[in-house]
Amino acid sequence: MKFSSNPLALSIPDAAFESWLRDSGYLEILDHHSSSTTTTTTTTTAAASSNTPTTASITGGFFVSLFSRILTLLSLFTLNPLSKLTTDDFSGQTPCWTRAFFGDCGSYSFPSGNDQARLRVHENVKRYARNYASLFILFCACTLYQMPLALIGLISSLALWDIFKFCSDRWGLDLYPAIRQVLVRTAQCATVVILVCLNVQMALFYALGVSYAVMILHASFRKLTPAEQPSRRR
């Protein structure tokens, strides 16, 4: 005898039960429930159409499934994964890279639909915010290593502002706000020229694009796990 995925189905509707799971933090149960529901629906549809199997129906079902997955992947790039981030997400400890962030092969699955993909992205981005930030720094360093002129431009722009700060403190430019404002505008223009001429913006764009794609794909394919693992008793 199989029980319903909602153990309180006789007294609480599924919508209210899912809302309670969200508010209580049991998102991994909601994620598993979405996958199970989609699997059950797919199995039922396949069993209903298996009475008269034809080459056209099999081919049509394959293309429908492929088109659905493509739409799910495209919908990932319409999300705003950073909308629910707060400063507290970066203040905690970095989750373990091997056990928590990467996991094993069973920790990944294709999202069953847009709702599940959206749920995974928003929750995983909050959980692994520090990991994704570290990956962005790594990709940025690799990109600058491959583009030495961009690295020189970035270092030059930083050195320019350090020199400006040193001269401002030494000459007391705070007493002459008009002169200081002119020098600030001049330094800004010089910084823009350096960044554009040495393709620093392209290096940052490449690093940001790669890290964003990795973040979206990892967050959507990574299954939700309990936020707080039970502590072991001594």
PDB file of C-alpha atoms in Angstrom:
ATOM      1  CA  MET A   1       0.000   0.000   0.000  1.00  0.00           C
ATOM      2  CA  LYS A   2       1.464   3.341  -1.089  1.00  0.00           C
ATOM      3  CA  PHE A   3       1.009   6.467   0.970  1.00  0.00           C
ATOM      4  CA  SER A   4       0.437   9.898  -0.546  1.00  0.00           C
ATOM      5  CA  SER A   5       3.370  12.285  -0.751  1.00  0.00           C
ATOM      6  CA  ASN A   6       1.340  14.567   1.510  1.00  0.00           C
ATOM      7  CA  PRO A   7       0.877  12.638   4.794  1.00  0.00           C
ATOM      8  CA  LEU A   8      -1.810  15.114   5.870  1.00  0.00           C
ATOM      9  CA  ALA A   9      -3.707  14.999   2.579  1.00  0.00           C
ATOM     10  CA  LEU A  10      -6.997  14.189   4.307  1.00  0.00           C
ATOM     11  CA  SER A  11      -6.968  17.420   6.318  1.00  0.00           C
ATOM     12  CA  ILE A  12      -4.527  19.809   4.566  1.00  0.00           C
ATOM     13  CA  PRO A  13      -4.505  20.530   0.814  1.00  0.00           C
ATOM     14  CA  ASP A  14      -1.267  20.138  -1.127  1.00  0.00           C
ATOM     15  CA  ALA A  15      -0.863  23.892  -1.659  1.00  0.00           C
ATOM     16  CA  ALA A  16      -1.016  24.616   2.070  1.00  0.00           C
ATOM     17  CA  PHE A  17       1.306  21.706   2.816  1.00  0.00           C
ATOM     18  CA  GLU A  18       3.893  22.974   0.302  1.00  0.00           C
ATOM     19  CA  SER A  19       3.615  26.483   1.763  1.00  0.00           C
ATOM     20  CA  TRP A  20       4.293  25.062   5.232  1.00  0.00           C
ATOM     21  CA  LEU A  21       7.347  23.207   3.899  1.00  0.00           C
ATOM     22  CA  ARG A  22       8.716  26.453   2.443  1.00  0.00           C
ATOM     23  CA  ASP A  23       8.148  28.430   5.628  1.00  0.00           C
ATOM     24  CA  SER A  24       9.608  25.678   7.824  1.00  0.00           C
ATOM     25  CA  GLY A  25      12.770  25.288   5.750  1.00  0.00           C
ATOM     26  CA  TYR A  26      12.117  21.729   4.541  1.00  0.00           C
ATOM     27  CA  LEU A  27      12.903  22.658   0.961  1.00  0.00           C
ATOM     28  CA  GLU A  28      14.622  19.353   0.253  1.00  0.00           C
ATOM     29  CA  ILE A  29      11.287  17.575   0.834  1.00  0.00           C
ATOM     30  CA  LEU A  30       9.587  19.992  -1.545  1.00  0.00           C
ATOM     31  CA  ASP A  31      12.316  19.414  -4.117  1.00  0.00           C
ATOM     32  CA  HIS A  32      11.933  15.630  -3.832  1.00  0.00           C
ATOM     33  CA  HIS A  33       8.153  15.979  -4.004  1.00  0.00           C
ATOM     34  CA  SER A  34       8.399  17.935  -7.278  1.00  0.00           C
ATOM     35  CA  SER A  35      10.667  15.292  -8.828  1.00  0.00           C
ATOM     36  CA  SER A  36       8.425  12.440  -7.671  1.00  0.00           C
ATOM     37  CA  THR A  37       5.306  14.134  -9.001  1.00  0.00           C
ATOM     38  CA  THR A  38       6.863  14.703 -12.412  1.00  0.00           C
ATOM     39  CA  THR A  39       8.172  11.145 -12.572  1.00  0.00           C
ATOM     40  CA  THR A  40       4.759   9.738 -11.672  1.00  0.00           C
ATOM     41  CA  THR A  41       3.051  11.882 -14.308  1.00  0.00           C
ATOM     42  CA  THR A  42       5.549  10.860 -16.976  1.00  0.00           C
ATOM     43  CA  THR A  43       5.171   7.169 -16.092  1.00  0.00           C
ATOM     44  CA  THR A  44       1.396   7.383 -16.199  1.00  0.00           C
ATOM     45  CA  THR A  45       1.443   9.117 -19.581  1.00  0.00           C
ATOM     46  CA  ALA A  46       3.871   6.572 -20.985  1.00  0.00           C
ATOM     47  CA  ALA A  47       1.769   3.687 -19.689  1.00  0.00           C
ATOM     48  CA  ALA A  48      -1.378   5.182 -21.200  1.00  0.00           C
ATOM     49  CA  SER A  49       0.250   5.586 -24.601  1.00  0.00           C
ATOM     50  CA  SER A  50       1.991   2.188 -24.544  1.00  0.00           C
ATOM     51  CA  ASN A  51      -1.147   0.389 -25.724  1.00  0.00           C
ATOM     52  CA  THR A  52      -0.594   1.472 -29.327  1.00  0.00           C
ATOM     53  CA  PRO A  53       3.108   2.282 -29.664  1.00  0.00           C
ATOM     54  CA  THR A  54       4.149   3.693 -33.011  1.00  0.00           C
ATOM     55  CA  THR A  55       7.333   5.142 -34.397  1.00  0.00           C
ATOM     56  CA  ALA A  56       5.682   8.536 -34.770  1.00  0.00           C
ATOM     57  CA  SER A  57       4.503   8.601 -31.155  1.00  0.00           C
ATOM     58  CA  ILE A  58       7.912   7.546 -29.831  1.00  0.00           C
ATOM     59  CA  THR A  59       9.672  10.170 -31.964  1.00  0.00           C
ATOM     60  CA  GLY A  60       7.119  12.804 -31.000  1.00  0.00           C
ATOM     61  CA  GLY A  61       7.487  12.008 -27.317  1.00  0.00           C
ATOM     62  CA  PHE A  62      11.275  12.261 -27.582  1.00  0.00           C
ATOM     63  CA  PHE A  63      11.146  15.675 -29.238  1.00  0.00           C
ATOM     64  CA  VAL A  64       8.531  16.922 -26.769  1.00  0.00           C
ATOM     65  CA  SER A  65      10.745  15.869 -23.862  1.00  0.00           C
ATOM     66  CA  LEU A  66      13.818  17.412 -25.500  1.00  0.00           C
ATOM     67  CA  PHE A  67      11.982  20.660 -26.241  1.00  0.00           C
ATOM     68  CA  SER A  68      10.700  20.803 -22.660  1.00  0.00           C
ATOM     69  CA  ARG A  69      14.212  20.418 -21.264  1.00  0.00           C
ATOM     70  CA  ILE A  70      15.565  23.085 -23.606  1.00  0.00           C
ATOM     71  CA  LEU A  71      12.851  25.486 -22.433  1.00  0.00           C
ATOM     72  CA  THR A  72      13.733  24.684 -18.819  1.00  0.00           C
ATOM     73  CA  LEU A  73      17.412  25.471 -19.473  1.00  0.00           C
ATOM     74  CA  LEU A  74      16.553  28.703 -21.257  1.00  0.00           C
ATOM     75  CA  SER A  75      14.266  29.762 -18.412  1.00  0.00           C
ATOM     76  CA  LEU A  76      17.214  29.526 -16.012  1.00  0.00           C
ATOM     77  CA  PHE A  77      18.867  32.529 -17.648  1.00  0.00           C
ATOM     78  CA  THR A  78      15.737  34.642 -17.160  1.00  0.00           C
ATOM     79  CA  LEU A  79      15.942  34.290 -13.382  1.00  0.00           C
ATOM     80  CA  ASN A  80      17.592  36.739 -11.046  1.00  0.00           C
ATOM     81  CA  PRO A  81      19.536  34.406  -8.742  1.00  0.00           C
ATOM     82  CA  LEU A  82      20.875  37.284  -6.655  1.00  0.00           C
ATOM     83  CA  SER A  83      17.474  38.739  -5.752  1.00  0.00           C
ATOM     84  CA  LYS A  84      17.252  36.955  -2.393  1.00  0.00           C
ATOM     85  CA  LEU A  85      20.891  37.340  -1.364  1.00  0.00           C
ATOM     86  CA  THR A  86      21.726  39.279   1.788  1.00  0.00           C
ATOM     87  CA  THR A  87      24.955  40.264   3.486  1.00  0.00           C
ATOM     88  CA  ASP A  88      24.423  37.475   6.024  1.00  0.00           C
ATOM     89  CA  ASP A  89      24.879  34.902   3.234  1.00  0.00           C
ATOM     90  CA  PHE A  90      28.520  36.020   2.891  1.00  0.00           C
ATOM     91  CA  SER A  91      29.262  36.369   6.600  1.00  0.00           C
ATOM     92  CA  GLY A  92      29.099  32.692   7.546  1.00  0.00           C
ATOM     93  CA  GLN A  93      31.561  29.907   6.942  1.00  0.00           C
ATOM     94  CA  THR A  94      32.255  28.604   3.450  1.00  0.00           C
ATOM     95  CA  PRO A  95      30.479  25.249   2.886  1.00  0.00           C
ATOM     96  CA  CYS A  96      32.747  22.268   2.367  1.00  0.00           C
ATOM     97  CA  TRP A  97      33.749  22.043  -1.292  1.00  0.00           C
ATOM     98  CA  THR A  98      33.783  18.252  -1.526  1.00  0.00           C
ATOM     99  CA  ARG A  99      30.857  17.108   0.618  1.00  0.00           C
ATOM    100  CA  ALA A 100      28.480  20.092   0.499  1.00  0.00           C
ATOM    101  CA  PHE A 101      29.238  21.959  -2.726  1.00  0.00           C
ATOM    102  CA  PHE A 102      30.200  19.248  -5.225  1.00  0.00           C
ATOM    103  CA  GLY A 103      28.692  16.198  -3.529  1.00  0.00           C
ATOM    104  CA  ASP A 104      28.479  12.946  -5.487  1.00  0.00           C
ATOM    105  CA  CYS A 105      26.733  11.818  -8.662  1.00  0.00           C
ATOM    106  CA  GLY A 106      23.489  11.237  -6.780  1.00  0.00           C
ATOM    107  CA  SER A 107      23.435  14.876  -5.693  1.00  0.00           C
ATOM    108  CA  TYR A 108      22.499  16.071  -9.188  1.00  0.00           C
ATOM    109  CA  SER A 109      19.427  15.702 -11.345  1.00  0.00           C
ATOM    110  CA  PHE A 110      17.800  17.575 -14.187  1.00  0.00           C
ATOM    111  CA  PRO A 111      15.119  19.954 -12.864  1.00  0.00           C
ATOM    112  CA  SER A 112      11.659  18.616 -13.594  1.00  0.00           C
ATOM    113  CA  GLY A 113      10.268  22.041 -14.481  1.00  0.00           C
ATOM    114  CA  ASN A 114      10.580  25.777 -14.149  1.00  0.00           C
ATOM    115  CA  ASP A 115       9.256  25.824 -10.584  1.00  0.00           C
ATOM    116  CA  GLN A 116      11.762  23.282  -9.341  1.00  0.00           C
ATOM    117  CA  ALA A 117      14.616  25.001 -11.198  1.00  0.00           C
ATOM    118  CA  ARG A 118      13.657  28.355  -9.675  1.00  0.00           C
ATOM    119  CA  LEU A 119      13.444  26.821  -6.197  1.00  0.00           C
ATOM    120  CA  ARG A 120      16.870  25.194  -6.515  1.00  0.00           C
ATOM    121  CA  VAL A 121      18.573  28.277  -7.936  1.00  0.00           C
ATOM    122  CA  HIS A 122      17.359  30.682  -5.259  1.00  0.00           C
ATOM    123  CA  GLU A 123      18.117  28.313  -2.384  1.00  0.00           C
ATOM    124  CA  ASN A 124      21.487  26.993  -3.611  1.00  0.00           C
ATOM    125  CA  VAL A 125      22.756  30.481  -4.446  1.00  0.00           C
ATOM    126  CA  LYS A 126      22.030  31.534  -0.856  1.00  0.00           C
ATOM    127  CA  ARG A 127      23.677  28.404   0.559  1.00  0.00           C
ATOM    128  CA  TYR A 128      26.807  28.470  -1.614  1.00  0.00           C
ATOM    129  CA  ALA A 129      27.223  32.241  -2.051  1.00  0.00           C
ATOM    130  CA  ARG A 130      30.776  32.176  -0.691  1.00  0.00           C
ATOM    131  CA  ASN A 131      31.707  29.256  -2.967  1.00  0.00           C
ATOM    132  CA  TYR A 132      30.421  31.066  -6.038  1.00  0.00           C
ATOM    133  CA  ALA A 133      32.278  34.234  -5.012  1.00  0.00           C
ATOM    134  CA  SER A 134      35.493  32.220  -4.700  1.00  0.00           C
ATOM    135  CA  LEU A 135      34.924  30.719  -8.155  1.00  0.00           C
ATOM    136  CA  PHE A 136      34.467  34.204  -9.625  1.00  0.00           C
ATOM    137  CA  ILE A 137      37.774  35.322  -8.127  1.00  0.00           C
ATOM    138  CA  LEU A 138      39.450  32.184  -9.509  1.00  0.00           C
ATOM    139  CA  PHE A 139      37.999  32.707 -13.001  1.00  0.00           C
ATOM    140  CA  CYS A 140      38.980  36.366 -12.882  1.00  0.00           C
ATOM    141  CA  ALA A 141      42.562  35.483 -11.928  1.00  0.00           C
ATOM    142  CA  CYS A 142      42.758  32.884 -14.723  1.00  0.00           C
ATOM    143  CA  THR A 143      41.400  35.371 -17.250  1.00  0.00           C
ATOM    144  CA  LEU A 144      43.864  38.057 -16.220  1.00  0.00           C
ATOM    145  CA  TYR A 145      46.658  35.484 -16.445  1.00  0.00           C
ATOM    146  CA  GLN A 146      45.637  34.735 -20.027  1.00  0.00           C
ATOM    147  CA  MET A 147      45.383  38.482 -20.807  1.00  0.00           C
ATOM    148  CA  PRO A 148      48.553  40.092 -19.381  1.00  0.00           C
ATOM    149  CA  LEU A 149      47.726  43.524 -20.827  1.00  0.00           C
ATOM    150  CA  ALA A 150      44.450  43.534 -18.897  1.00  0.00           C
ATOM    151  CA  LEU A 151      46.350  42.597 -15.751  1.00  0.00           C
ATOM    152  CA  ILE A 152      48.772  45.472 -16.322  1.00  0.00           C
ATOM    153  CA  GLY A 153      45.834  47.830 -16.887  1.00  0.00           C
ATOM    154  CA  LEU A 154      44.112  46.752 -13.683  1.00  0.00           C
ATOM    155  CA  ILE A 155      47.291  47.155 -11.645  1.00  0.00           C
ATOM    156  CA  SER A 156      47.959  50.536 -13.277  1.00  0.00           C
ATOM    157  CA  SER A 157      44.489  51.845 -12.445  1.00  0.00           C
ATOM    158  CA  LEU A 158      44.827  50.746  -8.835  1.00  0.00           C
ATOM    159  CA  ALA A 159      48.285  52.311  -8.607  1.00  0.00           C
ATOM    160  CA  LEU A 160      46.916  55.538 -10.066  1.00  0.00           C
ATOM    161  CA  TRP A 161      44.343  55.883  -7.293  1.00  0.00           C
ATOM    162  CA  ASP A 162      46.900  54.994  -4.627  1.00  0.00           C
ATOM    163  CA  ILE A 163      49.146  57.772  -5.927  1.00  0.00           C
ATOM    164  CA  PHE A 164      46.211  60.172  -5.951  1.00  0.00           C
ATOM    165  CA  LYS A 165      45.329  59.295  -2.333  1.00  0.00           C
ATOM    166  CA  PHE A 166      48.965  59.721  -1.255  1.00  0.00           C
ATOM    167  CA  CYS A 167      49.272  63.103  -2.970  1.00  0.00           C
ATOM    168  CA  SER A 168      45.901  64.235  -1.611  1.00  0.00           C
ATOM    169  CA  ASP A 169      46.984  63.488   1.961  1.00  0.00           C
ATOM    170  CA  ARG A 170      50.450  64.968   1.485  1.00  0.00           C
ATOM    171  CA  TRP A 171      49.330  68.225  -0.143  1.00  0.00           C
ATOM    172  CA  GLY A 172      46.191  68.659   1.937  1.00  0.00           C
ATOM    173  CA  LEU A 173      43.816  68.825  -1.014  1.00  0.00           C
ATOM    174  CA  ASP A 174      40.845  68.528   1.340  1.00  0.00           C
ATOM    175  CA  LEU A 175      41.345  72.255   2.018  1.00  0.00           C
ATOM    176  CA  TYR A 176      40.911  72.983  -1.698  1.00  0.00           C
ATOM    177  CA  PRO A 177      37.726  71.157  -2.754  1.00  0.00           C
ATOM    178  CA  ALA A 178      37.619  72.713  -6.243  1.00  0.00           C
ATOM    179  CA  ILE A 179      41.145  71.563  -7.117  1.00  0.00           C
ATOM    180  CA  ARG A 180      40.500  68.164  -5.565  1.00  0.00           C
ATOM    181  CA  GLN A 181      37.316  67.744  -7.622  1.00  0.00           C
ATOM    182  CA  VAL A 182      39.196  68.566 -10.836  1.00  0.00           C
ATOM    183  CA  LEU A 183      41.927  66.053 -10.004  1.00  0.00           C
ATOM    184  CA  VAL A 184      39.319  63.380  -9.179  1.00  0.00           C
ATOM    185  CA  ARG A 185      37.629  63.869 -12.563  1.00  0.00           C
ATOM    186  CA  THR A 186      41.003  63.733 -14.286  1.00  0.00           C
ATOM    187  CA  ALA A 187      41.916  60.494 -12.500  1.00  0.00           C
ATOM    188  CA  GLN A 188      38.549  58.994 -13.442  1.00  0.00           C
ATOM    189  CA  CYS A 189      39.047  59.815 -17.105  1.00  0.00           C
ATOM    190  CA  ALA A 190      42.583  58.392 -17.017  1.00  0.00           C
ATOM    191  CA  THR A 191      41.257  55.210 -15.382  1.00  0.00           C
ATOM    192  CA  VAL A 192      38.588  54.774 -18.063  1.00  0.00           C
ATOM    193  CA  VAL A 193      41.195  55.233 -20.820  1.00  0.00           C
ATOM    194  CA  ILE A 194      43.486  52.638 -19.225  1.00  0.00           C
ATOM    195  CA  LEU A 195      40.698  50.105 -18.723  1.00  0.00           C
ATOM    196  CA  VAL A 196      39.348  50.476 -22.265  1.00  0.00           C
ATOM    197  CA  CYS A 197      42.697  50.518 -24.070  1.00  0.00           C
ATOM    198  CA  LEU A 198      44.022  47.450 -22.239  1.00  0.00           C
ATOM    199  CA  ASN A 199      40.734  45.448 -22.463  1.00  0.00           C
ATOM    200  CA  VAL A 200      40.256  45.139 -18.722  1.00  0.00           C
ATOM    201  CA  GLN A 201      36.476  45.304 -19.176  1.00  0.00           C
ATOM    202  CA  MET A 202      36.603  42.305 -21.550  1.00  0.00           C
ATOM    203  CA  ALA A 203      38.548  40.250 -19.010  1.00  0.00           C
ATOM    204  CA  LEU A 204      35.999  41.048 -16.309  1.00  0.00           C
ATOM    205  CA  PHE A 205      33.160  40.299 -18.744  1.00  0.00           C
ATOM    206  CA  TYR A 206      34.591  36.865 -19.581  1.00  0.00           C
ATOM    207  CA  ALA A 207      35.126  36.012 -15.914  1.00  0.00           C
ATOM    208  CA  LEU A 208      31.656  37.215 -14.980  1.00  0.00           C
ATOM    209  CA  GLY A 209      30.007  35.326 -17.858  1.00  0.00           C
ATOM    210  CA  VAL A 210      31.724  32.018 -17.103  1.00  0.00           C
ATOM    211  CA  SER A 211      31.139  32.244 -13.349  1.00  0.00           C
ATOM    212  CA  TYR A 212      27.475  33.196 -13.881  1.00  0.00           C
ATOM    213  CA  ALA A 213      26.894  30.229 -16.205  1.00  0.00           C
ATOM    214  CA  VAL A 214      28.594  27.844 -13.769  1.00  0.00           C
ATOM    215  CA  MET A 215      26.546  29.238 -10.878  1.00  0.00           C
ATOM    216  CA  ILE A 216      23.219  28.894 -12.728  1.00  0.00           C
ATOM    217  CA  LEU A 217      23.896  25.358 -13.975  1.00  0.00           C
ATOM    218  CA  HIS A 218      25.270  24.092 -10.661  1.00  0.00           C
ATOM    219  CA  ALA A 219      22.476  25.665  -8.616  1.00  0.00           C
ATOM    220  CA  SER A 220      19.750  24.266 -10.874  1.00  0.00           C
ATOM    221  CA  PHE A 221      21.134  20.728 -11.166  1.00  0.00           C
ATOM    222  CA  ARG A 222      22.232  20.436  -7.511  1.00  0.00           C
ATOM    223  CA  LYS A 223      19.564  18.717  -5.433  1.00  0.00           C
ATOM    224  CA  LEU A 224      18.478  20.443  -2.246  1.00  0.00           C
ATOM    225  CA  THR A 225      19.759  18.873   0.937  1.00  0.00           C
ATOM    226  CA  PRO A 226      18.851  19.641   4.553  1.00  0.00           C
ATOM    227  CA  ALA A 227      20.237  23.062   5.454  1.00  0.00           C
ATOM    228  CA  GLU A 228      21.443  21.879   8.862  1.00  0.00           C
ATOM    229  CA  GLN A 229      22.863  18.388   9.169  1.00  0.00           C
ATOM    230  CA  PRO A 230      22.074  16.653  12.474  1.00  0.00           C
ATOM    231  CA  SER A 231      25.022  16.744  14.870  1.00  0.00           C
ATOM    232  CA  ARG A 232      26.628  13.485  15.904  1.00  0.00           C
ATOM    233  CA  ARG A 233      26.299  12.402  19.487  1.00  0.00           C
ATOM    234  CA  ARG A 234      29.447  11.729  21.399  1.00  0.00           C
TER     235      ARG A 234
END
